[in-house]
Short mmCIF file of C-alpha atoms and ligand atoms in Angstrom, two decimals:
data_model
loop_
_atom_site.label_atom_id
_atom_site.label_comp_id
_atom_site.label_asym_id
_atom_site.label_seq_id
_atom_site.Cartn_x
_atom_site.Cartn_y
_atom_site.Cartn_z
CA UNK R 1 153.09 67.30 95.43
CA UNK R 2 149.60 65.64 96.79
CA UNK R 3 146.60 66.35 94.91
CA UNK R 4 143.94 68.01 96.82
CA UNK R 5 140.13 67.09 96.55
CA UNK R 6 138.49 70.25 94.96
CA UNK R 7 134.41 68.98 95.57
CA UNK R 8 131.90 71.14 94.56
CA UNK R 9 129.89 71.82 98.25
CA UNK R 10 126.41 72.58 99.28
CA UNK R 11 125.84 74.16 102.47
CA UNK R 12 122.59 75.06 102.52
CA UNK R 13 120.28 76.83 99.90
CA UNK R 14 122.16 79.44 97.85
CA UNK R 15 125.36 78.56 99.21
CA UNK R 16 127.62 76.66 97.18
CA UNK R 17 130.79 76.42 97.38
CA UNK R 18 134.31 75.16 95.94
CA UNK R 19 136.64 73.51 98.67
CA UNK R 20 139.30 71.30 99.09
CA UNK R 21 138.80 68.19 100.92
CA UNK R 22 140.88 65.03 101.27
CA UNK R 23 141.07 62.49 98.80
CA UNK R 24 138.69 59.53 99.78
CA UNK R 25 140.74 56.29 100.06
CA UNK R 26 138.56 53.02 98.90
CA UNK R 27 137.34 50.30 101.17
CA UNK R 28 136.78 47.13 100.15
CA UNK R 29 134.54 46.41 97.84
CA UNK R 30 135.04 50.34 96.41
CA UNK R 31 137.50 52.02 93.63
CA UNK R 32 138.83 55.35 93.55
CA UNK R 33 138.07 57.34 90.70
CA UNK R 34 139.49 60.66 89.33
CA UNK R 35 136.80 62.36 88.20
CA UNK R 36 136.54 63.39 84.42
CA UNK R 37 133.27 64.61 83.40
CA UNK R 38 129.76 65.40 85.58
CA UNK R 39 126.89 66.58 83.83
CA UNK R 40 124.24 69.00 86.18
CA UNK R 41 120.93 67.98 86.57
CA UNK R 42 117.66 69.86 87.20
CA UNK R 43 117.89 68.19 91.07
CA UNK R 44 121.48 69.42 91.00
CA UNK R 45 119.81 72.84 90.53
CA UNK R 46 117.12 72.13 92.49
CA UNK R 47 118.90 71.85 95.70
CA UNK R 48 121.09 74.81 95.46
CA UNK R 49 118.39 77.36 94.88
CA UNK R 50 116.05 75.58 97.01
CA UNK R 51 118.06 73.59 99.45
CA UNK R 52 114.75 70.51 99.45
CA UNK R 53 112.99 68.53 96.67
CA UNK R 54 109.28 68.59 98.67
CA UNK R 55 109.23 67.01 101.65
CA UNK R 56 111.53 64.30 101.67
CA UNK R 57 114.74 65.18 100.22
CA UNK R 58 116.12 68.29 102.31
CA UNK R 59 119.57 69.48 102.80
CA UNK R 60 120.36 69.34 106.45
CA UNK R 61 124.40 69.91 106.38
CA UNK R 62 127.13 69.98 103.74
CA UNK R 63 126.52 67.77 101.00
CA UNK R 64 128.58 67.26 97.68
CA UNK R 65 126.13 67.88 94.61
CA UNK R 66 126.45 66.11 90.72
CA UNK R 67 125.48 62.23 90.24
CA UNK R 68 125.70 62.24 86.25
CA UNK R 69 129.23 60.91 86.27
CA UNK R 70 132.66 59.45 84.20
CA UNK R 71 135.81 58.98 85.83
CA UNK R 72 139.21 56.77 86.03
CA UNK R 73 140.37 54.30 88.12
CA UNK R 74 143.12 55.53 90.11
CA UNK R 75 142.59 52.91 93.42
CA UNK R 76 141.02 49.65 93.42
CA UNK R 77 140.22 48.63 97.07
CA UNK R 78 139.95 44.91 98.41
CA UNK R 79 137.79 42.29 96.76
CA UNK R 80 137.51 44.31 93.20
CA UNK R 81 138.30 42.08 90.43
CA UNK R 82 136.51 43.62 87.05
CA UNK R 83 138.40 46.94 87.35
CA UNK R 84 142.30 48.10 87.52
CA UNK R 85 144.00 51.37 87.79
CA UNK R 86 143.54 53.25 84.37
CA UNK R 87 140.20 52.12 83.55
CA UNK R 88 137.94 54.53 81.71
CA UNK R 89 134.39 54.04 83.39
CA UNK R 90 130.78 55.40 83.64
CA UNK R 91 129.29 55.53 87.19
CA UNK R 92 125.85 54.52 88.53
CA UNK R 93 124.86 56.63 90.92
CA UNK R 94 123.29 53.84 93.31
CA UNK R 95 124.23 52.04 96.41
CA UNK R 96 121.42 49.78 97.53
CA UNK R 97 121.68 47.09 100.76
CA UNK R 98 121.70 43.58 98.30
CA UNK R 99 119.08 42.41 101.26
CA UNK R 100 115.94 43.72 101.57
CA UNK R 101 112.78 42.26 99.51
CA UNK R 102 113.10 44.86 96.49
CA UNK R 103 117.04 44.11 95.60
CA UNK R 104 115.95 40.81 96.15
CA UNK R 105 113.76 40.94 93.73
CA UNK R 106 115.65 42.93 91.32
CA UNK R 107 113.98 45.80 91.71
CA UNK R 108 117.13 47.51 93.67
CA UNK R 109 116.04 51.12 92.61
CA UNK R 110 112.88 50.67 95.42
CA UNK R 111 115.35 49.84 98.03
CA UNK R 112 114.38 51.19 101.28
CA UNK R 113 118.20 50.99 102.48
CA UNK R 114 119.71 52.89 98.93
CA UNK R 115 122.36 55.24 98.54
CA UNK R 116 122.15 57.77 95.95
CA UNK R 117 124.73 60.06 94.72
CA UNK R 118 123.83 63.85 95.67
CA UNK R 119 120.14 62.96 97.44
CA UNK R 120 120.46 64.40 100.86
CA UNK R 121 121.59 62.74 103.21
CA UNK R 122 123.95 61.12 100.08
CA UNK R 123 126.66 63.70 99.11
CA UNK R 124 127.14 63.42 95.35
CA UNK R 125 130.62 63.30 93.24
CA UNK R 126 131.19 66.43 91.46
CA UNK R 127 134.79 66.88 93.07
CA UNK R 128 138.62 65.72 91.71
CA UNK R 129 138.14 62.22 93.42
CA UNK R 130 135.24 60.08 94.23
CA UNK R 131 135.17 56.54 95.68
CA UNK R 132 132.08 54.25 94.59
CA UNK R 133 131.03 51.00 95.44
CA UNK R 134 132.90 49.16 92.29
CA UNK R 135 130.18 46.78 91.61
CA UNK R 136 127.84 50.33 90.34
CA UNK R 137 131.07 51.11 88.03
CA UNK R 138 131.15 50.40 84.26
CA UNK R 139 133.76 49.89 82.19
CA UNK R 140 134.03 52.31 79.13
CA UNK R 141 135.01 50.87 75.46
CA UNK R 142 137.28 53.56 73.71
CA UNK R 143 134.74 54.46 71.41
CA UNK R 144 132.80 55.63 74.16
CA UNK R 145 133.64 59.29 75.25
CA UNK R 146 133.49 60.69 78.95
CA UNK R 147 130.85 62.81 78.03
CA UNK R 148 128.82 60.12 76.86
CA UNK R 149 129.91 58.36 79.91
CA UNK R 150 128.05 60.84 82.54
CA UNK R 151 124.83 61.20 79.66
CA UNK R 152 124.26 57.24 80.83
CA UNK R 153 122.61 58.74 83.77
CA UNK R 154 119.93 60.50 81.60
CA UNK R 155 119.89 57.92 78.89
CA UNK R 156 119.08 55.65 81.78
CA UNK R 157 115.90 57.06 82.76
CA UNK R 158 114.80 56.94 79.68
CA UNK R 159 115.81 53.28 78.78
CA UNK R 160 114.04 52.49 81.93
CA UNK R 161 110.93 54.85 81.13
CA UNK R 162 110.87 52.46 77.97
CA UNK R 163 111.07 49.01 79.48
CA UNK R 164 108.07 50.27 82.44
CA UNK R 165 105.81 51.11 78.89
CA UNK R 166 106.73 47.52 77.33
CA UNK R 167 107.77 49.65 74.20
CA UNK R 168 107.93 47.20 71.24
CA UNK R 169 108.74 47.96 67.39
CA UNK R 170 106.22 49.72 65.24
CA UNK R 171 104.96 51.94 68.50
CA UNK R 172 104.01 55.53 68.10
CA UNK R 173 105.03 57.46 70.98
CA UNK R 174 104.31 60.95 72.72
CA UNK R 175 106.99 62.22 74.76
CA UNK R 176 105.69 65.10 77.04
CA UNK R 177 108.63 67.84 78.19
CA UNK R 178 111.99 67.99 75.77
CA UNK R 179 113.83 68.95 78.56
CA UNK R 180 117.31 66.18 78.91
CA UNK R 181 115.18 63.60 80.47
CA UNK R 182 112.11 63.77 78.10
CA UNK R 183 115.20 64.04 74.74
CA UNK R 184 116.60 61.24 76.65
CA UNK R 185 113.51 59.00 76.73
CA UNK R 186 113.04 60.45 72.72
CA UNK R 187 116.18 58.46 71.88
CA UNK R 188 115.51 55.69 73.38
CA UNK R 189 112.23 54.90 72.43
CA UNK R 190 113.54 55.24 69.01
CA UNK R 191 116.05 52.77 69.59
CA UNK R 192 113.25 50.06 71.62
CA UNK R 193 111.85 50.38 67.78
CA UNK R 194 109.15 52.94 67.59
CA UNK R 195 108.05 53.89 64.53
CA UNK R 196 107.52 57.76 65.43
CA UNK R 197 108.28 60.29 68.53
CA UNK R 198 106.02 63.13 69.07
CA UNK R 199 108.19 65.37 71.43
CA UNK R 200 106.19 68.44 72.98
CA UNK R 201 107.38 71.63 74.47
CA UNK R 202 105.86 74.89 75.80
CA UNK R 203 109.13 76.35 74.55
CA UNK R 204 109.56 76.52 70.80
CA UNK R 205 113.46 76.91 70.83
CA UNK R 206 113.60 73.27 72.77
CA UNK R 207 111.46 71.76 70.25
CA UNK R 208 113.66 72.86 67.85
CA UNK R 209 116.35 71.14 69.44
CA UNK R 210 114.50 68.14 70.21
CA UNK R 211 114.09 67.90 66.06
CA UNK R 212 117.81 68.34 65.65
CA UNK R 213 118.56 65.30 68.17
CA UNK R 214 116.59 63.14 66.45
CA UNK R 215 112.64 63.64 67.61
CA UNK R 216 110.94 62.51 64.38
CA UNK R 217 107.37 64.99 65.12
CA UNK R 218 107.16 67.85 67.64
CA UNK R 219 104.31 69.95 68.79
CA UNK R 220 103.92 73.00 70.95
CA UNK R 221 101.83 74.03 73.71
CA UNK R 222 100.48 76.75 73.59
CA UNK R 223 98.60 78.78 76.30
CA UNK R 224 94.87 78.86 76.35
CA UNK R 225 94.70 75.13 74.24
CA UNK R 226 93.11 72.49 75.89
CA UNK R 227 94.26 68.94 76.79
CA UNK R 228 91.59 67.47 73.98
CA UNK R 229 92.53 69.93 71.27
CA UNK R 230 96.31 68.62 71.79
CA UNK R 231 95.76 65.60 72.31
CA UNK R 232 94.12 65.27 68.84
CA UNK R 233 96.47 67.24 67.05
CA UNK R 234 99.02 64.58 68.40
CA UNK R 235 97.02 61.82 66.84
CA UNK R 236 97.00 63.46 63.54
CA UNK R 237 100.57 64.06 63.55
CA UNK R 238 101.84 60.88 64.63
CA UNK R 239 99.43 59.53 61.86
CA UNK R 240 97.40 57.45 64.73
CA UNK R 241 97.25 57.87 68.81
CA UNK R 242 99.99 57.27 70.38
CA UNK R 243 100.54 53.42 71.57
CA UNK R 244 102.78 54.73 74.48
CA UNK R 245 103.48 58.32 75.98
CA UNK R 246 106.05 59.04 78.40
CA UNK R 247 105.58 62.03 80.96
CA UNK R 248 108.90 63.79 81.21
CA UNK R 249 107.72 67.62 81.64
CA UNK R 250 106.07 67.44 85.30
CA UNK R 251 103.38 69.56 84.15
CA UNK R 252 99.80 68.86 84.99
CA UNK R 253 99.01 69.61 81.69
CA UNK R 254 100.91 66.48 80.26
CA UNK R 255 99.20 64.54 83.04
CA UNK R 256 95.81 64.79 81.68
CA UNK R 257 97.37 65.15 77.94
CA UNK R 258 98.50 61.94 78.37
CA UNK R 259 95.56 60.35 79.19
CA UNK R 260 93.66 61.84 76.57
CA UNK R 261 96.37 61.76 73.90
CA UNK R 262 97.50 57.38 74.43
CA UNK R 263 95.49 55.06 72.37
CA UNK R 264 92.70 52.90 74.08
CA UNK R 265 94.58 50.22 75.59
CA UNK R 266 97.83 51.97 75.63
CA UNK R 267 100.49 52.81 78.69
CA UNK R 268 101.31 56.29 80.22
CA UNK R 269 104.57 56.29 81.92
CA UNK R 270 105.38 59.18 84.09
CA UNK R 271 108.28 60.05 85.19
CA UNK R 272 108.08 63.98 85.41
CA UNK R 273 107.67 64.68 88.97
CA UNK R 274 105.48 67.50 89.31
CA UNK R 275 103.22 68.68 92.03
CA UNK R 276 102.68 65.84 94.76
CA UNK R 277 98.98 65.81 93.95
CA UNK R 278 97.80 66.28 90.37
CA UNK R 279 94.14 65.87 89.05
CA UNK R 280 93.29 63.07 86.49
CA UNK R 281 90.66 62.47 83.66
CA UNK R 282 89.42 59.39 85.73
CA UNK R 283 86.44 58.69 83.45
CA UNK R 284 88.43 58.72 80.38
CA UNK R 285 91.28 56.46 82.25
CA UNK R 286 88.52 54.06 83.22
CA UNK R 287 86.81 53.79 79.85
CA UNK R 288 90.28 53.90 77.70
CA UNK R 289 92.11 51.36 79.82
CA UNK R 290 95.12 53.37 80.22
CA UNK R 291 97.45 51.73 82.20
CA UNK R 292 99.56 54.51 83.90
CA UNK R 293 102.89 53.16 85.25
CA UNK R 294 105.24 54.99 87.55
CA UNK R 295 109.28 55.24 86.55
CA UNK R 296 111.90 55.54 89.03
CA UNK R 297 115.72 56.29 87.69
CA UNK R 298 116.80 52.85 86.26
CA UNK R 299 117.87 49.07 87.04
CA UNK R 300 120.07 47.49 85.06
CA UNK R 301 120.65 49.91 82.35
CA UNK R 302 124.44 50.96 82.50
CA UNK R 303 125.32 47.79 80.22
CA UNK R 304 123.01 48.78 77.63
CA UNK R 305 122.94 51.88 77.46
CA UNK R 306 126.95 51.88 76.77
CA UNK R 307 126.78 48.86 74.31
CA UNK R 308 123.63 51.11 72.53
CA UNK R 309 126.27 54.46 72.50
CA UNK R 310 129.16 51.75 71.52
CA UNK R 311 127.20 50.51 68.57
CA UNK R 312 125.99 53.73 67.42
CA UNK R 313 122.30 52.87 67.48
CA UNK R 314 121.83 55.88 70.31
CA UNK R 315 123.52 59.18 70.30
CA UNK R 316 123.40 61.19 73.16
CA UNK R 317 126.40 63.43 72.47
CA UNK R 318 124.70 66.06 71.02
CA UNK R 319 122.65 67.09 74.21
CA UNK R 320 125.64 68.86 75.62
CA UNK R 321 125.19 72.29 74.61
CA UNK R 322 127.92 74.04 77.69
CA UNK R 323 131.06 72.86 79.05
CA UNK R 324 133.04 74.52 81.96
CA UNK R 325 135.91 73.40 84.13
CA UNK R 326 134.97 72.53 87.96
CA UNK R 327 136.74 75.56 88.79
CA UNK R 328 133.83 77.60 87.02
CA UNK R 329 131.24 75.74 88.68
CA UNK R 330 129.46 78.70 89.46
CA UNK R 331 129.33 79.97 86.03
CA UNK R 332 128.25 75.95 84.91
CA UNK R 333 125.19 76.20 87.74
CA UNK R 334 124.05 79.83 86.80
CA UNK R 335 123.93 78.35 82.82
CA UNK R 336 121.80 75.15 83.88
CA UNK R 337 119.62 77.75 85.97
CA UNK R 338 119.15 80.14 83.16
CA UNK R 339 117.77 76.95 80.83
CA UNK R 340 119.34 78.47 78.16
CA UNK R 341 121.07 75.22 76.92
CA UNK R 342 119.83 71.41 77.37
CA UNK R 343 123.21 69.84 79.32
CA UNK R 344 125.77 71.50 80.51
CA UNK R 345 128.58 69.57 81.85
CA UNK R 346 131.87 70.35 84.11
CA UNK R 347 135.12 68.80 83.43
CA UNK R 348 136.59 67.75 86.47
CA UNK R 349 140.18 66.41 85.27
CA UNK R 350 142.92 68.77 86.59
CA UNK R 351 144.34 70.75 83.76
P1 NAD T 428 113.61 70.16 82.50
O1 NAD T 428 112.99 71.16 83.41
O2 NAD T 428 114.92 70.47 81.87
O3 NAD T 428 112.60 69.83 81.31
C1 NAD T 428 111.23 69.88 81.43
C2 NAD T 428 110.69 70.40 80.11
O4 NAD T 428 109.26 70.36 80.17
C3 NAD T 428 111.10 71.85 79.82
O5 NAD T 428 111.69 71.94 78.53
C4 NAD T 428 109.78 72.62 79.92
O6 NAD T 428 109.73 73.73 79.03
C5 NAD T 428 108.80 71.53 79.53
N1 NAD T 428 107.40 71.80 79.90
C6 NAD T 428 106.90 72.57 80.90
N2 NAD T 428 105.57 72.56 80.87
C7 NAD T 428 105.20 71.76 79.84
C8 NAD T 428 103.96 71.36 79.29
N3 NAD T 428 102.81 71.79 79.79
N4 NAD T 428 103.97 70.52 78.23
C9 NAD T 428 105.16 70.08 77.69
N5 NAD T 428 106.34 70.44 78.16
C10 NAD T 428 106.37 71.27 79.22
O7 NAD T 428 113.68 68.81 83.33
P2 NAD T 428 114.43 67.40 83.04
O8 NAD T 428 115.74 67.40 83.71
O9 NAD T 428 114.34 67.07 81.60
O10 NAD T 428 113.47 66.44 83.89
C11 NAD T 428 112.12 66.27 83.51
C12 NAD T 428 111.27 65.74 84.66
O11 NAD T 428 111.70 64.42 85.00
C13 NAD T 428 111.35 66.57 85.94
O12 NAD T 428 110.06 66.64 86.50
C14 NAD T 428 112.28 65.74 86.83
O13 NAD T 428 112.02 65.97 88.19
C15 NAD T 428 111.89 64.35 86.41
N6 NAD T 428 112.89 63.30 86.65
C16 NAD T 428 112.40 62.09 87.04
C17 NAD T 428 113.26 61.03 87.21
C18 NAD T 428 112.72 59.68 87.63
O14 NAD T 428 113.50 58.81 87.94
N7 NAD T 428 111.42 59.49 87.63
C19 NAD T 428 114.63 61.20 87.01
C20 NAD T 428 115.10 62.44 86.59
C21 NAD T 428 114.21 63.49 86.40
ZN1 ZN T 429 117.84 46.86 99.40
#
């Protein structure tokens, strides 16, 4: 009997649904991959309740969702030489031209030309079988689990959050939001050497989890405080301003927290996206020479981040809280909605 393609379809805002759809055959340059484990991501969510992410990403027709992925090499198209049938890989959600000025340059995640997995137009891979451009498809060690596998997408945003803050040894950090992407960017500042993690939260209960996945300080936000009363309780629990914070909440709160809370000198990386337009301390981002960067998903990360997980130096693992087949991907969506749990990922292997 043929496999069928179960895929995990958005129509159009609220409507999501389970069909069957061939199985993609690979071109050249692609593999086929059965899909193992997929991870949903606030976007993910995004989309189905709201069918747009502002003004530039909007669903227009039926698009597969999920881009936090793991798989197995079932095909290996023409041209593919570092990967075989049976391979155990992670999968980088990118497809980028290889011409233009940015992938040029290295900088491949500012492509003009990219494909990315579950961004409308892009249809994601949260279905039975995917096929990928092989040269965005890492090979897993055995050590390294599936699940791990599809947390590389996280981990990588906050590898690359690290490496846009030039985060050295001996830094103390403030990570704003403990959401995945902020717990993410927790662990891997830790592992780029910093001495001590401030993680904050307006929700206690994620603060408490943030502790128990390794955040070495947390501290809450509470209504009615101000951005200068947090900023210098920060200071005196990190034992000194931060050298570095990292803006994972989207909050315009952490915005001006941030600028505040970093050390003369210091970098503010956002990555949160929150409103389009937020307002900024200038005066005190003039006379502090902050230097705010802006962090976009990842380049070059995959590598690490699995030799990091390999090693044992970061572990991610813990940040699934819910697991659910892609047959209950309804059930897995209305979870990740209800932001009762951190990660909740599907399991796409046929049982
Ligand atoms: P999430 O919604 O799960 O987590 C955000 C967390 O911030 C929540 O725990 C929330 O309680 C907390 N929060 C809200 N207001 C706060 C405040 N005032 N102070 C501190 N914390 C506050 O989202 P996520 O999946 O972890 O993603 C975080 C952000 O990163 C989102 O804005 C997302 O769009 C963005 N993101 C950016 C990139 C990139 O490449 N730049 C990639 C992925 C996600
Ligand atoms: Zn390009």
């Amino acid at each position: 009997m043929t496999d069928v393609n179960l895929s995990a379809i958005l129509y159009k805002k609220l409507d999501l649904r389970l069909e069957e759809r061939p199985i993609p055959e690979p071109a050249k340059g692609e593999v086929q991959l059965c899909m193992q484990k997929v991870g949903i991501c606030g976007s993910d969510v995004h989309y189905w309740q709201h069918g747009r992410i502002g003004d530039r990403f909007i669903v227009t027709g039926p698009m597969l969702l999920g881009h936090e992925c793991s798989a197995v090499v079932t095909k290996v198209g023409e041209g593919v030489s570092h990967l075989k049938v049976g391979d155990r890989v992670a999968i980088e959600p990118h497809g980028v031209c290889r011409t233009c000025e940015q992938c040029k340059s290295g900088r491949y995640n500012l492509c003009p030309n990219v494909f990315f997995l579950a961004t409308p137009p892009d249809s994601g891979a949260l279905a039975r079988y995917h096929v990928h451009g092989a040269d965005f498809v890492f090979k897993l060690p055995d050590n390294v689990s599936f699940e791990e596998g599809a947390l590389i997408e996280p981990l990588s945003v906050g590898l690359h959050a690290c490496r846009r803050a030039r985060l050295a040894m001996g830094h103390r950090v403030l990570v704003c939001g403990a959401g995945p992407i902020g717990l993410c960017a927790m662990l891997s500042a830790k592992a780029f050497g910093a001495s001590a993690v401030c993680v904050t939260d307006i929700d206690p209960k994620r603060l408490e989890f943030a502790k128990e996945v390794g955040a070495t300080h947390t501290v809450l936000i509470e209504r009615g405080s101000s951005e200068e009363e947090v900023a210098k309780k920060v200071a005196e629990t990190l034992g000194g301003a931060p050298d570095r914070t990292i803006e994972c909440s989207g909050a315009q709160f952490s915005v001006n927290l941030g600028v505040f809370a970093t050390k003369p000198g210091g970098v503010f990386t956002i990555v949160g996206h929150g409103p389009n337009k937020v307002e900024f301390p200038v005066v005190s981002l003039v006379a502090k020479e902050i230097e705010i960067v802006g962090s976009f998903r990842y380049i070059n990360t995959w590598q690490t981040a699995i030799d990091m997980i390999s090693c044992g130096k970061i572990n991610v693992a813990p940040l699934v809280t819910h697991r659910y087949t892609l047959e209950e991907t309804m059930q897995a969506f209305e979870m990740s909605k209800s932001g009762q749990g951190v990660k909740v990922m599907i399991d796409c292997a046929k049982k």
